[in-house]
PDB file of C-alpha atoms in Angstrom:
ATOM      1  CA  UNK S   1     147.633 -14.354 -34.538  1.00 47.00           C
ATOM      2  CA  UNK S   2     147.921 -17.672 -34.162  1.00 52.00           C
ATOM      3  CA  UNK S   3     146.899 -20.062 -37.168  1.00 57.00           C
ATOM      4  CA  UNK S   4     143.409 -19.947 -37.669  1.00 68.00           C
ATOM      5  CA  UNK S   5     142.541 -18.329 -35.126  1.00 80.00           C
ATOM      6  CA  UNK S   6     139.142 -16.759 -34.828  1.00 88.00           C
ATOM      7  CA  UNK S   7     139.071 -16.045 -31.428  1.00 91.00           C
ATOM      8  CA  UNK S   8     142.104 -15.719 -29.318  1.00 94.00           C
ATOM      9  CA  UNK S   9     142.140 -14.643 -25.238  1.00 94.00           C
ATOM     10  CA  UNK S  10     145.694 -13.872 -23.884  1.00 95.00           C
ATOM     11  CA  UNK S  11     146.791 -13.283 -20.622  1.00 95.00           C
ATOM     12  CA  UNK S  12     142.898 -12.457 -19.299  1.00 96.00           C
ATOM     13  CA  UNK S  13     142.371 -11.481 -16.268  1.00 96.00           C
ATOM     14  CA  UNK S  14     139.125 -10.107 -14.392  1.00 96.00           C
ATOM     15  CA  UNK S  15     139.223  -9.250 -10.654  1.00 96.00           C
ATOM     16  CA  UNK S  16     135.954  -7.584  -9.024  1.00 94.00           C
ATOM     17  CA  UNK S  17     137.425  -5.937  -5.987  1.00 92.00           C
ATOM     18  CA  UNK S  18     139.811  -8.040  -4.476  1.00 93.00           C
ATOM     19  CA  UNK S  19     138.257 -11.257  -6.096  1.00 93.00           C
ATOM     20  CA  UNK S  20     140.289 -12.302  -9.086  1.00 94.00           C
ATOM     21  CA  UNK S  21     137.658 -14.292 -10.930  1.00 96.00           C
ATOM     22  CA  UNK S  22     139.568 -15.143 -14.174  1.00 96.00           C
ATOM     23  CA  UNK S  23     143.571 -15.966 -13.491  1.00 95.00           C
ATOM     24  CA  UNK S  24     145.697 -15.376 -16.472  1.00 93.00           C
ATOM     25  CA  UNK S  25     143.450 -17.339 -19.193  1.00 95.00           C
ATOM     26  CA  UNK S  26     144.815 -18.496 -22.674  1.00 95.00           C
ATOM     27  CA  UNK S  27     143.108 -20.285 -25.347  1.00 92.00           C
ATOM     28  CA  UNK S  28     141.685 -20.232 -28.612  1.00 94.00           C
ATOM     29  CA  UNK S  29     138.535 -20.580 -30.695  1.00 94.00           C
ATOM     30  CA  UNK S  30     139.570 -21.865 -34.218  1.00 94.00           C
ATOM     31  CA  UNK S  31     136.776 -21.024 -36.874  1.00 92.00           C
ATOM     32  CA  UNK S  32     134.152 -23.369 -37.473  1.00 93.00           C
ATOM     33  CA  UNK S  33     134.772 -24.958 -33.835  1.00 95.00           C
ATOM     34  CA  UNK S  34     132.509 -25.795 -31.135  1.00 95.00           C
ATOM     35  CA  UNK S  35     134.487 -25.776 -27.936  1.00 97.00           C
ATOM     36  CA  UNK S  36     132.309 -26.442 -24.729  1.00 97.00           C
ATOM     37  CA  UNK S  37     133.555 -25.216 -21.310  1.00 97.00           C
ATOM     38  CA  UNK S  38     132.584 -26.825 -18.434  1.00 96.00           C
ATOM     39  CA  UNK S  39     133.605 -26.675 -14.394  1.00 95.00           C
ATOM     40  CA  UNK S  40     131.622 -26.250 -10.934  1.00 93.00           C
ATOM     41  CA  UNK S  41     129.772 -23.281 -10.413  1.00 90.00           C
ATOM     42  CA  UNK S  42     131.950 -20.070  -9.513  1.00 90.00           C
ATOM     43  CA  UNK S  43     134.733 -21.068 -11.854  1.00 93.00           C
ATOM     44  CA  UNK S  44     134.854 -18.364 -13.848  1.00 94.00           C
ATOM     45  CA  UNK S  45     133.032 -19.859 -17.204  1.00 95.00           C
ATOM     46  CA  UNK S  46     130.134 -17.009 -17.109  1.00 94.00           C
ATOM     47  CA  UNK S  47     132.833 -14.206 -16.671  1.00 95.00           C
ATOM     48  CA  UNK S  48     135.116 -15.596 -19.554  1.00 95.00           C
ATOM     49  CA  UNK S  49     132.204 -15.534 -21.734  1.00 94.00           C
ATOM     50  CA  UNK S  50     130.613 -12.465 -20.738  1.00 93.00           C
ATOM     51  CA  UNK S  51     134.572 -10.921 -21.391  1.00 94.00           C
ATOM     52  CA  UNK S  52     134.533 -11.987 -24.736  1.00 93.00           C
ATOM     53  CA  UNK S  53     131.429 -10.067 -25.437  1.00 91.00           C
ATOM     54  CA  UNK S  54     133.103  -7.068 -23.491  1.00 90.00           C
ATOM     55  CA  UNK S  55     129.860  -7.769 -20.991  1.00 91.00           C
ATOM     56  CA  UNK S  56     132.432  -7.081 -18.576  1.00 92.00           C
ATOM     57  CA  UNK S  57     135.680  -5.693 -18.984  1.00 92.00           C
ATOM     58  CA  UNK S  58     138.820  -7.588 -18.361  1.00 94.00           C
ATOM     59  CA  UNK S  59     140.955  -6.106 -15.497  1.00 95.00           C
ATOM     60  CA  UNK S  60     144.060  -6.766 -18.029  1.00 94.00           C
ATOM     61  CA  UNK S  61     144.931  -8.857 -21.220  1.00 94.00           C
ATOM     62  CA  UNK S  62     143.461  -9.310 -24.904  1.00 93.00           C
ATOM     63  CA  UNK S  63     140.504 -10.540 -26.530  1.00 93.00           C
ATOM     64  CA  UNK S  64     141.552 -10.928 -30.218  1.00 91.00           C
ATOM     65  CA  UNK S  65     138.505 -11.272 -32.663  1.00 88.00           C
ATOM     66  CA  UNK S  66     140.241 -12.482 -36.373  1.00 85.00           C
ATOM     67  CA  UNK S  67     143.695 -10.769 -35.098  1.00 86.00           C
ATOM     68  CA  UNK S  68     142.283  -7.439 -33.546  1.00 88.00           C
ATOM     69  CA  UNK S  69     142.217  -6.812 -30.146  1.00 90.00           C
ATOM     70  CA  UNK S  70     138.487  -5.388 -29.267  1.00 89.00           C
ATOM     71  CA  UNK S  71     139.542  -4.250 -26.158  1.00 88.00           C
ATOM     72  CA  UNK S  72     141.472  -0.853 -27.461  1.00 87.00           C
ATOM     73  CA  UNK S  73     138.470   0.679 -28.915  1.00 82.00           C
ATOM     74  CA  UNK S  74     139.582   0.652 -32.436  1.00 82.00           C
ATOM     75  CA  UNK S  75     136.333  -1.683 -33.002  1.00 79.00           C
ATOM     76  CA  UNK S  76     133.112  -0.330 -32.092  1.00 83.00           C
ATOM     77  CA  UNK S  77     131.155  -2.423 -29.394  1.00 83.00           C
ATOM     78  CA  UNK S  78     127.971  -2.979 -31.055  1.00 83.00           C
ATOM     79  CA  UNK S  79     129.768  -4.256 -34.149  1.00 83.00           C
ATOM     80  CA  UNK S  80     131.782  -6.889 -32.321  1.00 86.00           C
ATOM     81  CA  UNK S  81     128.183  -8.209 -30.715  1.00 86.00           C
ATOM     82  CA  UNK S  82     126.601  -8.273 -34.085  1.00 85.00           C
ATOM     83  CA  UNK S  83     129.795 -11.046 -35.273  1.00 89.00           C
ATOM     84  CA  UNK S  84     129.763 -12.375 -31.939  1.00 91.00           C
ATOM     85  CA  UNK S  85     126.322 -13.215 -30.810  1.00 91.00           C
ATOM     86  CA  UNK S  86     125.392 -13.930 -27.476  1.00 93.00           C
ATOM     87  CA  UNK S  87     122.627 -16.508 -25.815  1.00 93.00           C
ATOM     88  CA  UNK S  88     121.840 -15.789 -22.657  1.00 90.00           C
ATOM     89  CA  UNK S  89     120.430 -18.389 -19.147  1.00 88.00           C
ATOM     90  CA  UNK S  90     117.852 -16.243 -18.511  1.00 86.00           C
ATOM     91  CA  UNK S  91     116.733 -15.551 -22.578  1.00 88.00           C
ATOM     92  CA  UNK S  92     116.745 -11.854 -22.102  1.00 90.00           C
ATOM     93  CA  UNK S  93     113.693 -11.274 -24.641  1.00 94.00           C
ATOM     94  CA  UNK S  94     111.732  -7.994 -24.755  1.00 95.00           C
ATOM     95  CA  UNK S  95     109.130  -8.374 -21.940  1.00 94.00           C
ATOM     96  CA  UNK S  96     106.761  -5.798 -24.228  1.00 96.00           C
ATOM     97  CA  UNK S  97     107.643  -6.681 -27.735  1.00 96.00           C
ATOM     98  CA  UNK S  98     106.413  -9.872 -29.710  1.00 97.00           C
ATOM     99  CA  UNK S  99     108.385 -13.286 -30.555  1.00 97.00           C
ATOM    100  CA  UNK S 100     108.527 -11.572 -34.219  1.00 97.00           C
ATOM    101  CA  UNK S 101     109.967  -8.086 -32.811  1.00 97.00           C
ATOM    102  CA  UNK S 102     112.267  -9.741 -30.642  1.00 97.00           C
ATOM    103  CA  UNK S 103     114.280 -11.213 -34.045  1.00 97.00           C
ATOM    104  CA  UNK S 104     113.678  -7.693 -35.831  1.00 97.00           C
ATOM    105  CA  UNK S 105     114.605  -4.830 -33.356  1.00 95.00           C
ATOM    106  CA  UNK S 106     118.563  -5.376 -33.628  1.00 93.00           C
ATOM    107  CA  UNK S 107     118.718  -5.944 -37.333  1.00 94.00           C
ATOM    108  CA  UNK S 108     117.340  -2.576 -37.970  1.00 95.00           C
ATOM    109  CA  UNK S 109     118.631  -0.731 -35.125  1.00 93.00           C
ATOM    110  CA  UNK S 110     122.528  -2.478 -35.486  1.00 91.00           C
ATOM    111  CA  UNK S 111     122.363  -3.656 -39.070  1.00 92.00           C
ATOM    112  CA  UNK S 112     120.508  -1.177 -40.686  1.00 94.00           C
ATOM    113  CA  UNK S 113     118.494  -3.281 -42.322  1.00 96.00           C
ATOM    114  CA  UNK S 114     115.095  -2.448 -43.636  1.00 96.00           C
ATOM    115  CA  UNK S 115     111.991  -3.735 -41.919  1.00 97.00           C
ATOM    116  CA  UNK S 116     111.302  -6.183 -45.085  1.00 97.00           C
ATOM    117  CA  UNK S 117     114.813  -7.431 -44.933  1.00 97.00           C
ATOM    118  CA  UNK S 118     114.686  -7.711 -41.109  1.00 97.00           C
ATOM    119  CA  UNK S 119     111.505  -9.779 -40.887  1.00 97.00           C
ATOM    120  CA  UNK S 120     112.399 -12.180 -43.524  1.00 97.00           C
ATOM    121  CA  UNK S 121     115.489 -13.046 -41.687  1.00 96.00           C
ATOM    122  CA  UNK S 122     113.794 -13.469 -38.599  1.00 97.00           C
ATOM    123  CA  UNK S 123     111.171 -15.698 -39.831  1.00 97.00           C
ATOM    124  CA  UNK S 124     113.898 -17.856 -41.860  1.00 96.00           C
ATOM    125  CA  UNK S 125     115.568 -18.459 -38.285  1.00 96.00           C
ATOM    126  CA  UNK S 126     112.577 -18.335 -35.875  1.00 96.00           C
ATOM    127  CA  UNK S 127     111.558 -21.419 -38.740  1.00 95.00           C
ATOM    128  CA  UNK S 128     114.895 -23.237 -38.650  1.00 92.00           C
ATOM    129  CA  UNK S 129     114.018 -23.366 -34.361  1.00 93.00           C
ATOM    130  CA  UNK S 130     110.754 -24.558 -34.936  1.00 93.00           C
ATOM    131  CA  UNK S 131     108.665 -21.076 -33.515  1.00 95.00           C
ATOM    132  CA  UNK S 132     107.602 -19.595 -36.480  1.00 95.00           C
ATOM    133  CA  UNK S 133     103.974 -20.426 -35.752  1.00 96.00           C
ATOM    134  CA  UNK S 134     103.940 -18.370 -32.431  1.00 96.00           C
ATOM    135  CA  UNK S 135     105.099 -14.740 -33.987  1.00 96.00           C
ATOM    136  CA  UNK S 136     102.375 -13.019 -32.702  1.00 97.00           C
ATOM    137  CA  UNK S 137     102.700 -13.822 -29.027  1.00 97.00           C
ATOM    138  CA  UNK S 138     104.980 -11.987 -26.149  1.00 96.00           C
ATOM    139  CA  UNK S 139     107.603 -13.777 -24.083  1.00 96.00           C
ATOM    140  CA  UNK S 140     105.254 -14.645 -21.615  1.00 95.00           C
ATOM    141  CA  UNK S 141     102.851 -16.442 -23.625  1.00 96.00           C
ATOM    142  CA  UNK S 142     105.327 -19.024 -24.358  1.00 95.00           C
ATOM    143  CA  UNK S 143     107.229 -21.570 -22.381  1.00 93.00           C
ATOM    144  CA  UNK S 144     110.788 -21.437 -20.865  1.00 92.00           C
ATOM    145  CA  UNK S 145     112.023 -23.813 -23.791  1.00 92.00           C
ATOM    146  CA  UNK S 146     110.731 -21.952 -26.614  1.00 94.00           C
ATOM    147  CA  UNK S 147     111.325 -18.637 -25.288  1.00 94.00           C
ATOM    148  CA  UNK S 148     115.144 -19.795 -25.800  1.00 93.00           C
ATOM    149  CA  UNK S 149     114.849 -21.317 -29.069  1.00 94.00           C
ATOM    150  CA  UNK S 150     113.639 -17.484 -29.488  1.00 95.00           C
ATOM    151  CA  UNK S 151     116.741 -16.237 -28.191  1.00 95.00           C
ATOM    152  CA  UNK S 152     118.415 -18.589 -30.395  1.00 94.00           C
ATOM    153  CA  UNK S 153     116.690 -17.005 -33.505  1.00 96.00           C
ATOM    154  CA  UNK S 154     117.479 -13.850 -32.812  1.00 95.00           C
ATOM    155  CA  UNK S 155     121.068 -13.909 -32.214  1.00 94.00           C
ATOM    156  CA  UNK S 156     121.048 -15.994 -35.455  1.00 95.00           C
ATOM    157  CA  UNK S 157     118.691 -13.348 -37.753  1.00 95.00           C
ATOM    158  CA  UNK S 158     121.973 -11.037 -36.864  1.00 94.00           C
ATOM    159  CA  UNK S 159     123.626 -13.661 -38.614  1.00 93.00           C
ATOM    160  CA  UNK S 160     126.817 -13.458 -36.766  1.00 93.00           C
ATOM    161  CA  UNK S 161     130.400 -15.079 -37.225  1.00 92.00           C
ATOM    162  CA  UNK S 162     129.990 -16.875 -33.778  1.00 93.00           C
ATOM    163  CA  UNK S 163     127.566 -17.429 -30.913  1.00 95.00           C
ATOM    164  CA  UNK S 164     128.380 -17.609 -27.271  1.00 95.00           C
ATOM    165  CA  UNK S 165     125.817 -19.587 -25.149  1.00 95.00           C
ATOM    166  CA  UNK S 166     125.778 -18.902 -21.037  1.00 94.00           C
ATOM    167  CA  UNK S 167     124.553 -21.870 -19.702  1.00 92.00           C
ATOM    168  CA  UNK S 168     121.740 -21.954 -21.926  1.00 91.00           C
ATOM    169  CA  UNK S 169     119.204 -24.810 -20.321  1.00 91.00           C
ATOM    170  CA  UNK S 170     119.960 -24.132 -17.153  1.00 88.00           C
ATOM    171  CA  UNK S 171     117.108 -22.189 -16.484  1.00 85.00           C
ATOM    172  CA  UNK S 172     114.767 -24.850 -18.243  1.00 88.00           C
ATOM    173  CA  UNK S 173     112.727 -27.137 -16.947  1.00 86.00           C
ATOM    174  CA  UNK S 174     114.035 -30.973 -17.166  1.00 85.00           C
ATOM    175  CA  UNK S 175     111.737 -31.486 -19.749  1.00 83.00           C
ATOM    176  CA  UNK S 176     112.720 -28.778 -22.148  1.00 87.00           C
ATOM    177  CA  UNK S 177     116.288 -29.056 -22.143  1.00 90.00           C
ATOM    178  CA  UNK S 178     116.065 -31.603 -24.715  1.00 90.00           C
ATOM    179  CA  UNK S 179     114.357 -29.082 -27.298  1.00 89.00           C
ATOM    180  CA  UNK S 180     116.828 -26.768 -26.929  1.00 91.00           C
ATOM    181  CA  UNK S 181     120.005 -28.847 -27.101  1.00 92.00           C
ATOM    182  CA  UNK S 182     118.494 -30.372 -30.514  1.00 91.00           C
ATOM    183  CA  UNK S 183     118.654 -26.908 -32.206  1.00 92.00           C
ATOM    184  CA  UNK S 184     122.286 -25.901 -30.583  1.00 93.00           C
ATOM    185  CA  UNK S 185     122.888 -29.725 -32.145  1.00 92.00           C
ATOM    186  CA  UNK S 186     121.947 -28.639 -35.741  1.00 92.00           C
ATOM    187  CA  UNK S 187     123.713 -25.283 -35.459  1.00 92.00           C
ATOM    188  CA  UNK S 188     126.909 -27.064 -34.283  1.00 90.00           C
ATOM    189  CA  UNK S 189     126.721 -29.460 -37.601  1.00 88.00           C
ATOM    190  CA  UNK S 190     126.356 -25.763 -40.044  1.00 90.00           C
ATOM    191  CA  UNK S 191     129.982 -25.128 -39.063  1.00 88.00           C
ATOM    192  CA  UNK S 192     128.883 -22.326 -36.774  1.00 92.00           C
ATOM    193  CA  UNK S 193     131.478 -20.636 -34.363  1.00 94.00           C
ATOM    194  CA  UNK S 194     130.095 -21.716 -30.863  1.00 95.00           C
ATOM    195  CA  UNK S 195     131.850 -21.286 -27.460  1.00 96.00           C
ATOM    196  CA  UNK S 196     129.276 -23.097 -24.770  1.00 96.00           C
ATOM    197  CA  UNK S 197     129.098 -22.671 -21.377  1.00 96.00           C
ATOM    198  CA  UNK S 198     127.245 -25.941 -20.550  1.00 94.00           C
ATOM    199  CA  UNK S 199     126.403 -28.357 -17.447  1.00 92.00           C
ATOM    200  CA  UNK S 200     125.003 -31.096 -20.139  1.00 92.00           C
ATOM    201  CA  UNK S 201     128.236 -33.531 -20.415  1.00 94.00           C
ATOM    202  CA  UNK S 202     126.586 -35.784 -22.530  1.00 92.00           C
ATOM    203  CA  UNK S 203     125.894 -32.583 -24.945  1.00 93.00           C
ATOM    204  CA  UNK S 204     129.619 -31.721 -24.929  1.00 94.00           C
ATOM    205  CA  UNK S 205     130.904 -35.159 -25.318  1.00 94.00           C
ATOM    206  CA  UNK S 206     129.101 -35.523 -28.415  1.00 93.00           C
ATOM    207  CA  UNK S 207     128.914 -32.279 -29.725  1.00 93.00           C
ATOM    208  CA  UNK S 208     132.241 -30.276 -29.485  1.00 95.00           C
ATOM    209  CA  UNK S 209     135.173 -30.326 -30.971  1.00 96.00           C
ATOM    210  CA  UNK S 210     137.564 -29.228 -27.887  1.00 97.00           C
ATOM    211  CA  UNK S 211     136.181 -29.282 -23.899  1.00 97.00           C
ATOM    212  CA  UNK S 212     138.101 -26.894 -21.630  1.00 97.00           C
ATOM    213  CA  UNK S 213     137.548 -27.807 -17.905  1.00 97.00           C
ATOM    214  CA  UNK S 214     138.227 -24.555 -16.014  1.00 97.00           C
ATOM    215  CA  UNK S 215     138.232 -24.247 -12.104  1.00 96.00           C
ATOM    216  CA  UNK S 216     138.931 -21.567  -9.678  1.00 94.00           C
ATOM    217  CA  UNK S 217     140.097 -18.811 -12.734  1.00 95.00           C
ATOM    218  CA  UNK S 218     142.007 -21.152 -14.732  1.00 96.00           C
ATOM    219  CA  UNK S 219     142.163 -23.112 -17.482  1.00 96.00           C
ATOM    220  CA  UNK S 220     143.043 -27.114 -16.108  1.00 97.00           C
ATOM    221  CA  UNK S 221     142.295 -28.920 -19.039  1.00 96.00           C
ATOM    222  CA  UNK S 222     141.519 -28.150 -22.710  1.00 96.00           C
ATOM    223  CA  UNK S 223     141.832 -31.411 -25.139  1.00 96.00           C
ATOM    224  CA  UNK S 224     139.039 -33.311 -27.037  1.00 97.00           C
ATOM    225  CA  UNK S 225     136.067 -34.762 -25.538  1.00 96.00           C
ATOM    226  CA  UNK S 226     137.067 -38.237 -25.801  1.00 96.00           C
ATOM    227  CA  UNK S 227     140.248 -37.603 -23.495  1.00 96.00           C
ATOM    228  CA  UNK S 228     138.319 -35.065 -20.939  1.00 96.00           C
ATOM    229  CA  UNK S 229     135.671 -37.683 -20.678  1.00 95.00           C
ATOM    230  CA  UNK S 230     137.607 -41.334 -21.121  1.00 94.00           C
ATOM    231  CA  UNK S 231     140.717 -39.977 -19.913  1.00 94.00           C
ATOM    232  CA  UNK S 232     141.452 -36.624 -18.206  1.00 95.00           C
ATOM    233  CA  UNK S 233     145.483 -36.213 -17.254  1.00 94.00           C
ATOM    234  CA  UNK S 234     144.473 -33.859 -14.247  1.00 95.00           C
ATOM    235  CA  UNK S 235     143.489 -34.966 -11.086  1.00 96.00           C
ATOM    236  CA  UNK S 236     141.201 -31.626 -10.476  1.00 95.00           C
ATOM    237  CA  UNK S 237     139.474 -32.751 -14.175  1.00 96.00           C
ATOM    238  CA  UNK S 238     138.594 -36.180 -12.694  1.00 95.00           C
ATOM    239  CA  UNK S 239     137.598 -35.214  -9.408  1.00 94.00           C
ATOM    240  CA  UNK S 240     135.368 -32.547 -11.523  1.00 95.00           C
ATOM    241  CA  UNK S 241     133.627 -35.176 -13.597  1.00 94.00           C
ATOM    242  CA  UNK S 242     133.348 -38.102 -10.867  1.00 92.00           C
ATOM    243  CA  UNK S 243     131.067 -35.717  -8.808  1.00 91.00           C
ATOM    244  CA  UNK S 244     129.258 -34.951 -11.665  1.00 88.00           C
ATOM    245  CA  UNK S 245     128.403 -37.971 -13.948  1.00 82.00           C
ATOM    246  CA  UNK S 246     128.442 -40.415 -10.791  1.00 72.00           C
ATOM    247  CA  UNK S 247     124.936 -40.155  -8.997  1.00 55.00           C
ATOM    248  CA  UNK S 248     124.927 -39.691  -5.007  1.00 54.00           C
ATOM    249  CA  UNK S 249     124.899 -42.438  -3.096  1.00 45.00           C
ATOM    250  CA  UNK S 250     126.713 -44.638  -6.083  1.00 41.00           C
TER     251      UNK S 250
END
């Protein structure tokens, strides 16, 4: 394992038919880091993520969660999801169940944890997001914005080692992006694991640690954010960020 490492992917690959999405993809997630992963749509920054979470399984290589590799079997599934939590685009709440039941299902169902236990977790966490006041209504009561600072609550009330976030504003309204970044800002300064897959430069510039650029399967560029942002060494990295942080017509 290599030192410190809390998360470590070697050699991953993922192919879906005869579309290799992910092309032989090394790095590692240190613990305590917040390492943001950005690139054009189709790049493969969805699929890495949703590998590490054994979403989908890799065609070959290793996931390696605190020197185990998760993908030979010898760690059961929904213990690997508890550690490492998972925020999802489209928030993924329980259509039929309210904000409260959202945060308590998987603690008692994974966890074990009594129903006492579970809800005072979840309402420590649905407070720390600012929703504590709207337990009582369902998913679609609630706006886009605080339906994921929902989500965000209940992947913390697992209380896991590390939290993966897909894209997490990018089904949000302009508007609401900002209330959602503010609480991934506050988990990122609690020393939280987080590996984010994000569009929101300015977010990743100030909050991560390490930015990995990734296009077409593979990892280009993986340094901190003050050299992917001030001064990327690859051309495909500048090209990248030009298109993005320069608007049209400019």
């Amino acid at each position: 394992m290599a030192d410190g490492a809390f998360l470590e992917i070697r050699h991953l690959r993922k192919s879906f038919g005869t579309n290799e999405v992910l092309k032989d993809i090394d790095f590692t997630v240190r613990k305590g880091e917040v390492v943001c992963i950005i690139g054009a749509s189709g790049s493969g920054k969805s699929t890495l993520l949703r590998c590490v979470n054994l979403l989908e399984r890799p065609t070959s290589g290793e996931v390696l969660h605190d020197g185990r590799n998760i993908l030979d079997g010898t760690v059961p599934l929904a213990t690997h999801r508890a550690q490492v939590g998972m925020v999802f685009q489209q928030f993924n709440l329980f259509a039929n169940l309210t904000v409260l039941e959202n945060c308590v299902i998987g603690q008692m169902k994974v966890l074990k944890r009594s129903r006492a236990e579970a809800v005072a977790k979840a309402m420590s966490y649905l407070e720390k997001v600012g929703m504590a006041q709207y337990i009582h209504a369902k998913p679609s009561q609630i706006s886009g914005g605080q339906k994921q600072r929902v989500a965000i609550a209940r992947a913390l009330s697992m209380e896991p080692e590390a939290l993966l976030f897909d894209e997490p504003t990018s089904a949000l309204d302009p508007e609401m992006v900002g209330e959602v970044l503010k609480v991934m800002r506050g988990l990122a300064h609690t020393g939280l694991t987080m590996l984010v897959v994000t569009h929101e430069m300015a977010f990743a510039a100030e909050v991560a640690d390490r930015v990995v650029f990734m296009d077409e399967g593979v990892i280009v560029e993986d340094d901190v954010p003050s050299v992917i942002f001030g001064s990327p060494r690859q051309e495909r990295t500048r090209t990248f960020l030009k298109r993005v942080l320069r608007p049209e017509g400019v």
